[in-house]
Amino acid sequence: RGIRSMRFLSEADVPGTVRYHNAFEIPAFVVMDLVPGPTLQTVVMQRPNMGWDMVLEIAYRLVRIIRKSHQLPKGVMHRDIRPPNIMFKEEWSGADNWDIVVLDFDLSWHKDAQEKSIAIESYSGYLAPEQVIRDGRYTTRSTLVDSYGLGMTLFFLRTRAEPTFLQPGQAGWEDLLETLARSNPCREWVSLPRRYFRLLMNCTYFEQSKRWDVSQIEAELKRMKAALLEPQH
């Protein structure tokens, strides 16, 4: 299923995804383009003073990739969004010629897929609650699973802190986001940190139906970018 998801993305030429190449050898194998750059996790940990402008640009590009995947006729959902699965195409130096790609569609889902879901035995802080806790009210075949993964990835992007398992469902999550908003100031736009961490809360509600969908996340990041970089407009 993961290979098929990659094929759909390649055929649709979705920006920010790695090219998939058919192979006809026996035994069969899959070939993907080499991505020579670092992961998002590496870049964030090596650059502790990343500015708000770069944080918003990375976040916006990532969300656009995921939304375009959702908009395909087959509706490809990644379902494992986290910093190690996001890579920079080249060694990142802060220049304008960088771009990101999303990798590892092993947990993905798409319309009309027939395979059984992979059993998850991970305690990653990026997995949505419904991926780990089986509850008949919520489905793992929802784009809102990706909303959660995006929210926790954006949490790491700004804070450099790895989220803990099911952290948004624990007492004090909202207070933590308030504290982080105060401790990550933005001189150019004082309200930006509060708005950013409020976005994270809207992405990561424990109750799936309360989460923002990816189109709402994209629109909010676009507004935040415009307000920060082009305040005259």
PDB file of C-alpha atoms in Angstrom:
ATOM      1  CA  ARG A   1       0.000   0.000   0.000  1.00  0.00           C
ATOM      2  CA  GLY A   2       2.829   2.402   0.807  1.00  0.00           C
ATOM      3  CA  ILE A   3       4.434   1.773  -2.580  1.00  0.00           C
ATOM      4  CA  ARG A   4       1.090   2.291  -4.304  1.00  0.00           C
ATOM      5  CA  SER A   5       0.606   5.584  -2.446  1.00  0.00           C
ATOM      6  CA  MET A   6       4.006   6.737  -3.658  1.00  0.00           C
ATOM      7  CA  ARG A   7       3.079   5.775  -7.210  1.00  0.00           C
ATOM      8  CA  PHE A   8      -0.097   7.878  -7.045  1.00  0.00           C
ATOM      9  CA  LEU A   9       1.947  10.848  -5.806  1.00  0.00           C
ATOM     10  CA  SER A  10       4.565  10.387  -8.533  1.00  0.00           C
ATOM     11  CA  GLU A  11       1.991  10.075 -11.300  1.00  0.00           C
ATOM     12  CA  ALA A  12       0.279  13.258 -10.114  1.00  0.00           C
ATOM     13  CA  ASP A  13       3.665  14.999  -9.810  1.00  0.00           C
ATOM     14  CA  VAL A  14       2.868  16.198  -6.294  1.00  0.00           C
ATOM     15  CA  PRO A  15       5.622  18.643  -5.253  1.00  0.00           C
ATOM     16  CA  GLY A  16       7.511  17.662  -2.128  1.00  0.00           C
ATOM     17  CA  THR A  17       7.331  13.923  -2.653  1.00  0.00           C
ATOM     18  CA  VAL A  18      10.106  11.580  -3.770  1.00  0.00           C
ATOM     19  CA  ARG A  19       9.930  10.112  -7.258  1.00  0.00           C
ATOM     20  CA  TYR A  20       8.996   6.442  -7.442  1.00  0.00           C
ATOM     21  CA  HIS A  21      10.483   4.294 -10.215  1.00  0.00           C
ATOM     22  CA  ASN A  22       9.013   1.025 -11.447  1.00  0.00           C
ATOM     23  CA  ALA A  23      11.337  -1.933 -11.560  1.00  0.00           C
ATOM     24  CA  PHE A  24      10.731  -5.256 -13.290  1.00  0.00           C
ATOM     25  CA  GLU A  25      13.472  -7.403 -11.859  1.00  0.00           C
ATOM     26  CA  ILE A  26      12.958 -10.712 -10.097  1.00  0.00           C
ATOM     27  CA  PRO A  27      12.760 -10.475  -7.143  1.00  0.00           C
ATOM     28  CA  ALA A  28      10.918  -7.167  -7.443  1.00  0.00           C
ATOM     29  CA  PHE A  29      12.279  -4.063  -5.782  1.00  0.00           C
ATOM     30  CA  VAL A  30      11.463  -0.377  -5.576  1.00  0.00           C
ATOM     31  CA  VAL A  31      13.781   2.497  -6.440  1.00  0.00           C
ATOM     32  CA  MET A  32      13.359   6.061  -5.193  1.00  0.00           C
ATOM     33  CA  ASP A  33      15.336   9.224  -5.919  1.00  0.00           C
ATOM     34  CA  LEU A  34      18.205   9.915  -3.547  1.00  0.00           C
ATOM     35  CA  VAL A  35      17.613  12.839  -1.189  1.00  0.00           C
ATOM     36  CA  PRO A  36      21.082  14.072  -0.161  1.00  0.00           C
ATOM     37  CA  GLY A  37      20.038  16.585   2.488  1.00  0.00           C
ATOM     38  CA  PRO A  38      19.388  16.318   6.240  1.00  0.00           C
ATOM     39  CA  THR A  39      16.118  15.502   7.971  1.00  0.00           C
ATOM     40  CA  LEU A  40      13.993  18.190   9.564  1.00  0.00           C
ATOM     41  CA  GLN A  41      14.936  16.717  12.930  1.00  0.00           C
ATOM     42  CA  THR A  42      18.638  17.280  12.217  1.00  0.00           C
ATOM     43  CA  VAL A  43      18.163  20.838  10.948  1.00  0.00           C
ATOM     44  CA  VAL A  44      16.062  21.872  13.952  1.00  0.00           C
ATOM     45  CA  MET A  45      18.494  20.404  16.484  1.00  0.00           C
ATOM     46  CA  GLN A  46      21.511  21.988  14.804  1.00  0.00           C
ATOM     47  CA  ARG A  47      19.953  25.450  14.501  1.00  0.00           C
ATOM     48  CA  PRO A  48      18.559  26.507  17.872  1.00  0.00           C
ATOM     49  CA  ASN A  49      18.021  30.123  16.821  1.00  0.00           C
ATOM     50  CA  MET A  50      15.794  29.537  13.816  1.00  0.00           C
ATOM     51  CA  GLY A  51      13.692  32.636  13.216  1.00  0.00           C
ATOM     52  CA  TRP A  52       9.929  32.784  13.096  1.00  0.00           C
ATOM     53  CA  ASP A  53      10.037  33.535   9.362  1.00  0.00           C
ATOM     54  CA  MET A  54      11.804  30.242   8.639  1.00  0.00           C
ATOM     55  CA  VAL A  55       9.589  28.295  11.055  1.00  0.00           C
ATOM     56  CA  LEU A  56       6.471  29.497   9.256  1.00  0.00           C
ATOM     57  CA  GLU A  57       7.944  28.850   5.802  1.00  0.00           C
ATOM     58  CA  ILE A  58       8.893  25.255   6.637  1.00  0.00           C
ATOM     59  CA  ALA A  59       5.517  24.648   8.277  1.00  0.00           C
ATOM     60  CA  TYR A  60       3.615  26.091   5.314  1.00  0.00           C
ATOM     61  CA  ARG A  61       5.532  24.057   2.728  1.00  0.00           C
ATOM     62  CA  LEU A  62       5.014  20.873   4.725  1.00  0.00           C
ATOM     63  CA  VAL A  63       1.277  21.417   5.111  1.00  0.00           C
ATOM     64  CA  ARG A  64       0.888  22.167   1.405  1.00  0.00           C
ATOM     65  CA  ILE A  65       2.493  18.841   0.497  1.00  0.00           C
ATOM     66  CA  ILE A  66       0.131  16.933   2.770  1.00  0.00           C
ATOM     67  CA  ARG A  67      -2.929  18.818   1.546  1.00  0.00           C
ATOM     68  CA  LYS A  68      -2.074  18.167  -2.109  1.00  0.00           C
ATOM     69  CA  SER A  69      -1.735  14.472  -1.262  1.00  0.00           C
ATOM     70  CA  HIS A  70      -5.192  14.521   0.327  1.00  0.00           C
ATOM     71  CA  GLN A  71      -6.655  16.238  -2.757  1.00  0.00           C
ATOM     72  CA  LEU A  72      -5.635  13.469  -5.170  1.00  0.00           C
ATOM     73  CA  PRO A  73      -8.484  11.287  -6.501  1.00  0.00           C
ATOM     74  CA  LYS A  74      -7.159   8.481  -4.296  1.00  0.00           C
ATOM     75  CA  GLY A  75      -6.896  10.781  -1.266  1.00  0.00           C
ATOM     76  CA  VAL A  76      -3.479   9.686   0.006  1.00  0.00           C
ATOM     77  CA  MET A  77      -3.086  10.085   3.781  1.00  0.00           C
ATOM     78  CA  HIS A  78       0.422   9.828   5.206  1.00  0.00           C
ATOM     79  CA  ARG A  79      -0.458   8.932   8.853  1.00  0.00           C
ATOM     80  CA  ASP A  80       3.151   9.009  10.068  1.00  0.00           C
ATOM     81  CA  ILE A  81       4.168  12.666   9.858  1.00  0.00           C
ATOM     82  CA  ARG A  82       7.183  13.363  12.043  1.00  0.00           C
ATOM     83  CA  PRO A  83      10.543  15.164  11.674  1.00  0.00           C
ATOM     84  CA  PRO A  84      12.650  12.134  10.603  1.00  0.00           C
ATOM     85  CA  ASN A  85      10.242  11.562   7.691  1.00  0.00           C
ATOM     86  CA  ILE A  86      10.773  15.079   6.340  1.00  0.00           C
ATOM     87  CA  MET A  87      13.995  15.888   4.506  1.00  0.00           C
ATOM     88  CA  PHE A  88      15.647  18.876   2.902  1.00  0.00           C
ATOM     89  CA  LYS A  89      16.588  18.268  -0.707  1.00  0.00           C
ATOM     90  CA  GLU A  90      20.025  19.780  -0.214  1.00  0.00           C
ATOM     91  CA  GLU A  91      22.207  20.670   2.743  1.00  0.00           C
ATOM     92  CA  TRP A  92      20.306  23.548   4.298  1.00  0.00           C
ATOM     93  CA  SER A  93      22.229  26.793   4.721  1.00  0.00           C
ATOM     94  CA  GLY A  94      19.331  29.176   5.177  1.00  0.00           C
ATOM     95  CA  ALA A  95      19.514  30.279   1.535  1.00  0.00           C
ATOM     96  CA  ASP A  96      16.423  30.687  -0.634  1.00  0.00           C
ATOM     97  CA  ASN A  97      17.023  27.607  -2.809  1.00  0.00           C
ATOM     98  CA  TRP A  98      16.011  24.985  -0.233  1.00  0.00           C
ATOM     99  CA  ASP A  99      12.960  22.751  -0.367  1.00  0.00           C
ATOM    100  CA  ILE A 100      11.568  19.819   1.586  1.00  0.00           C
ATOM    101  CA  VAL A 101      10.210  16.400   0.720  1.00  0.00           C
ATOM    102  CA  VAL A 102       8.056  13.973   2.693  1.00  0.00           C
ATOM    103  CA  LEU A 103       9.181  10.344   2.923  1.00  0.00           C
ATOM    104  CA  ASP A 104       8.059   6.997   4.349  1.00  0.00           C
ATOM    105  CA  PHE A 105       4.501   6.176   3.333  1.00  0.00           C
ATOM    106  CA  ASP A 106       4.553   2.776   5.030  1.00  0.00           C
ATOM    107  CA  LEU A 107       1.569   3.673   7.242  1.00  0.00           C
ATOM    108  CA  SER A 108      -0.292   5.530   4.500  1.00  0.00           C
ATOM    109  CA  TRP A 109      -3.861   4.923   3.402  1.00  0.00           C
ATOM    110  CA  HIS A 110      -5.720   5.747   0.200  1.00  0.00           C
ATOM    111  CA  LYS A 111      -9.190   5.218  -1.182  1.00  0.00           C
ATOM    112  CA  ASP A 112     -10.056   1.673  -2.254  1.00  0.00           C
ATOM    113  CA  ALA A 113      -7.044   0.146  -0.480  1.00  0.00           C
ATOM    114  CA  GLN A 114      -7.758  -3.432   0.545  1.00  0.00           C
ATOM    115  CA  GLU A 115      -4.813  -4.356   2.743  1.00  0.00           C
ATOM    116  CA  LYS A 116      -5.139  -4.678   6.487  1.00  0.00           C
ATOM    117  CA  SER A 117      -3.787  -1.828   8.584  1.00  0.00           C
ATOM    118  CA  ILE A 118      -0.318  -2.335  10.014  1.00  0.00           C
ATOM    119  CA  ALA A 119      -0.343  -3.031  13.734  1.00  0.00           C
ATOM    120  CA  ILE A 120       1.340  -0.113  15.491  1.00  0.00           C
ATOM    121  CA  GLU A 121       3.478  -0.971  18.459  1.00  0.00           C
ATOM    122  CA  SER A 122       5.085   2.431  18.824  1.00  0.00           C
ATOM    123  CA  TYR A 123       4.793   5.028  21.528  1.00  0.00           C
ATOM    124  CA  SER A 124       5.733   7.953  19.311  1.00  0.00           C
ATOM    125  CA  GLY A 125       4.455  11.355  20.364  1.00  0.00           C
ATOM    126  CA  TYR A 126       3.553  12.079  16.742  1.00  0.00           C
ATOM    127  CA  LEU A 127       0.929   9.343  16.390  1.00  0.00           C
ATOM    128  CA  ALA A 128      -2.705  10.346  16.770  1.00  0.00           C
ATOM    129  CA  PRO A 129      -4.585   8.742  19.704  1.00  0.00           C
ATOM    130  CA  GLU A 130      -6.871   6.748  17.416  1.00  0.00           C
ATOM    131  CA  GLN A 131      -3.839   5.060  15.842  1.00  0.00           C
ATOM    132  CA  VAL A 132      -2.929   3.548  19.182  1.00  0.00           C
ATOM    133  CA  ILE A 133      -6.157   3.416  21.192  1.00  0.00           C
ATOM    134  CA  ARG A 134      -8.915   1.585  19.345  1.00  0.00           C
ATOM    135  CA  ASP A 135     -12.194   3.455  19.708  1.00  0.00           C
ATOM    136  CA  GLY A 136     -15.173   2.736  17.490  1.00  0.00           C
ATOM    137  CA  ARG A 137     -16.114   6.409  17.406  1.00  0.00           C
ATOM    138  CA  TYR A 138     -12.984   7.398  15.481  1.00  0.00           C
ATOM    139  CA  THR A 139     -11.314   6.059  12.357  1.00  0.00           C
ATOM    140  CA  THR A 140      -7.642   5.869  11.477  1.00  0.00           C
ATOM    141  CA  ARG A 141      -8.609   6.405   7.825  1.00  0.00           C
ATOM    142  CA  SER A 142      -9.231  10.116   8.251  1.00  0.00           C
ATOM    143  CA  THR A 143      -7.232  13.119   7.104  1.00  0.00           C
ATOM    144  CA  LEU A 144      -7.561  14.368  10.691  1.00  0.00           C
ATOM    145  CA  VAL A 145      -4.926  11.768  11.630  1.00  0.00           C
ATOM    146  CA  ASP A 146      -2.499  13.847   9.551  1.00  0.00           C
ATOM    147  CA  SER A 147      -3.687  17.032  11.272  1.00  0.00           C
ATOM    148  CA  TYR A 148      -2.456  15.591  14.564  1.00  0.00           C
ATOM    149  CA  GLY A 149       0.907  14.550  13.118  1.00  0.00           C
ATOM    150  CA  LEU A 150       1.346  17.982  11.580  1.00  0.00           C
ATOM    151  CA  GLY A 151       0.514  19.691  14.874  1.00  0.00           C
ATOM    152  CA  MET A 152       3.069  17.687  16.834  1.00  0.00           C
ATOM    153  CA  THR A 153       5.695  18.180  14.117  1.00  0.00           C
ATOM    154  CA  LEU A 154       5.138  21.944  14.254  1.00  0.00           C
ATOM    155  CA  PHE A 155       5.469  21.689  18.048  1.00  0.00           C
ATOM    156  CA  PHE A 156       8.948  20.189  17.596  1.00  0.00           C
ATOM    157  CA  LEU A 157       9.816  22.670  14.837  1.00  0.00           C
ATOM    158  CA  ARG A 158       9.418  25.646  17.179  1.00  0.00           C
ATOM    159  CA  THR A 159      10.399  24.160  20.556  1.00  0.00           C
ATOM    160  CA  ARG A 160      13.059  21.538  19.612  1.00  0.00           C
ATOM    161  CA  ALA A 161      11.336  19.304  22.180  1.00  0.00           C
ATOM    162  CA  GLU A 162      10.196  15.785  21.311  1.00  0.00           C
ATOM    163  CA  PRO A 163       6.497  15.395  22.175  1.00  0.00           C
ATOM    164  CA  THR A 164       5.669  12.635  24.601  1.00  0.00           C
ATOM    165  CA  PHE A 165       3.204   9.832  23.921  1.00  0.00           C
ATOM    166  CA  LEU A 166      -0.391  11.185  23.808  1.00  0.00           C
ATOM    167  CA  GLN A 167       0.809  14.440  25.364  1.00  0.00           C
ATOM    168  CA  PRO A 168      -2.184  16.591  24.278  1.00  0.00           C
ATOM    169  CA  GLY A 169      -4.487  14.307  26.264  1.00  0.00           C
ATOM    170  CA  GLN A 170      -2.606  14.943  29.504  1.00  0.00           C
ATOM    171  CA  ALA A 171      -3.392  17.621  32.045  1.00  0.00           C
ATOM    172  CA  GLY A 172      -1.496  20.825  31.480  1.00  0.00           C
ATOM    173  CA  TRP A 173      -1.188  20.684  27.680  1.00  0.00           C
ATOM    174  CA  GLU A 174      -3.028  23.964  27.152  1.00  0.00           C
ATOM    175  CA  ASP A 175      -1.035  25.637  29.937  1.00  0.00           C
ATOM    176  CA  LEU A 176       2.206  24.392  28.374  1.00  0.00           C
ATOM    177  CA  LEU A 177       1.295  25.932  25.018  1.00  0.00           C
ATOM    178  CA  GLU A 178       0.510  29.240  26.753  1.00  0.00           C
ATOM    179  CA  THR A 179       3.881  29.137  28.490  1.00  0.00           C
ATOM    180  CA  LEU A 180       5.679  28.362  25.240  1.00  0.00           C
ATOM    181  CA  ALA A 181       3.931  31.254  23.509  1.00  0.00           C
ATOM    182  CA  ARG A 182       5.309  33.616  26.158  1.00  0.00           C
ATOM    183  CA  SER A 183       8.818  32.133  26.010  1.00  0.00           C
ATOM    184  CA  ASN A 184       9.119  32.273  22.192  1.00  0.00           C
ATOM    185  CA  PRO A 185       8.599  35.979  21.466  1.00  0.00           C
ATOM    186  CA  CYS A 186       8.458  37.598  18.045  1.00  0.00           C
ATOM    187  CA  ARG A 187       9.648  41.193  17.886  1.00  0.00           C
ATOM    188  CA  GLU A 188       8.037  41.930  14.506  1.00  0.00           C
ATOM    189  CA  TRP A 189       4.576  40.666  15.491  1.00  0.00           C
ATOM    190  CA  VAL A 190       3.928  40.316  19.192  1.00  0.00           C
ATOM    191  CA  SER A 191       0.790  38.187  18.754  1.00  0.00           C
ATOM    192  CA  LEU A 192       2.418  35.635  16.457  1.00  0.00           C
ATOM    193  CA  PRO A 193       3.603  33.151  19.137  1.00  0.00           C
ATOM    194  CA  ARG A 194       0.194  32.964  20.791  1.00  0.00           C
ATOM    195  CA  ARG A 195      -1.475  32.448  17.424  1.00  0.00           C
ATOM    196  CA  TYR A 196       1.043  29.755  16.428  1.00  0.00           C
ATOM    197  CA  PHE A 197       0.630  27.720  19.609  1.00  0.00           C
ATOM    198  CA  ARG A 198      -3.144  28.122  19.456  1.00  0.00           C
ATOM    199  CA  LEU A 199      -2.934  26.575  15.986  1.00  0.00           C
ATOM    200  CA  LEU A 200      -1.085  23.620  17.500  1.00  0.00           C
ATOM    201  CA  MET A 201      -3.848  23.129  20.029  1.00  0.00           C
ATOM    202  CA  ASN A 202      -6.444  23.111  17.234  1.00  0.00           C
ATOM    203  CA  CYS A 203      -4.424  20.455  15.379  1.00  0.00           C
ATOM    204  CA  THR A 204      -3.971  18.113  18.323  1.00  0.00           C
ATOM    205  CA  TYR A 205      -7.280  17.763  20.126  1.00  0.00           C
ATOM    206  CA  PHE A 206      -7.563  14.279  21.594  1.00  0.00           C
ATOM    207  CA  GLU A 207     -11.107  14.092  20.204  1.00  0.00           C
ATOM    208  CA  GLN A 208     -10.655  13.655  16.473  1.00  0.00           C
ATOM    209  CA  SER A 209     -13.766  15.565  15.405  1.00  0.00           C
ATOM    210  CA  LYS A 210     -12.556  18.766  17.111  1.00  0.00           C
ATOM    211  CA  ARG A 211      -9.331  19.016  15.117  1.00  0.00           C
ATOM    212  CA  TRP A 212      -8.816  21.431  12.278  1.00  0.00           C
ATOM    213  CA  ASP A 213      -8.515  19.823   8.878  1.00  0.00           C
ATOM    214  CA  VAL A 214      -5.424  20.383   6.768  1.00  0.00           C
ATOM    215  CA  SER A 215      -7.055  23.074   4.617  1.00  0.00           C
ATOM    216  CA  GLN A 216      -7.739  25.142   7.752  1.00  0.00           C
ATOM    217  CA  ILE A 217      -4.166  24.624   8.944  1.00  0.00           C
ATOM    218  CA  GLU A 218      -2.806  25.711   5.559  1.00  0.00           C
ATOM    219  CA  ALA A 219      -5.000  28.820   5.468  1.00  0.00           C
ATOM    220  CA  GLU A 220      -3.963  29.882   8.973  1.00  0.00           C
ATOM    221  CA  LEU A 221      -0.251  29.438   8.236  1.00  0.00           C
ATOM    222  CA  LYS A 222      -0.672  31.435   5.025  1.00  0.00           C
ATOM    223  CA  ARG A 223      -2.290  34.299   6.974  1.00  0.00           C
ATOM    224  CA  MET A 224       0.448  34.186   9.612  1.00  0.00           C
ATOM    225  CA  LYS A 225       3.188  34.267   6.975  1.00  0.00           C
ATOM    226  CA  ALA A 226       1.585  37.215   5.207  1.00  0.00           C
ATOM    227  CA  ALA A 227       1.109  39.176   8.436  1.00  0.00           C
ATOM    228  CA  LEU A 228       4.735  38.618   9.461  1.00  0.00           C
ATOM    229  CA  LEU A 229       6.466  39.147   6.125  1.00  0.00           C
ATOM    230  CA  GLU A 230       4.126  41.607   4.374  1.00  0.00           C
ATOM    231  CA  PRO A 231       2.430  43.610   7.144  1.00  0.00           C
ATOM    232  CA  GLN A 232       1.741  46.500   4.748  1.00  0.00           C
ATOM    233  CA  HIS A 233      -0.782  44.265   2.951  1.00  0.00           C
TER     234      HIS A 233
END
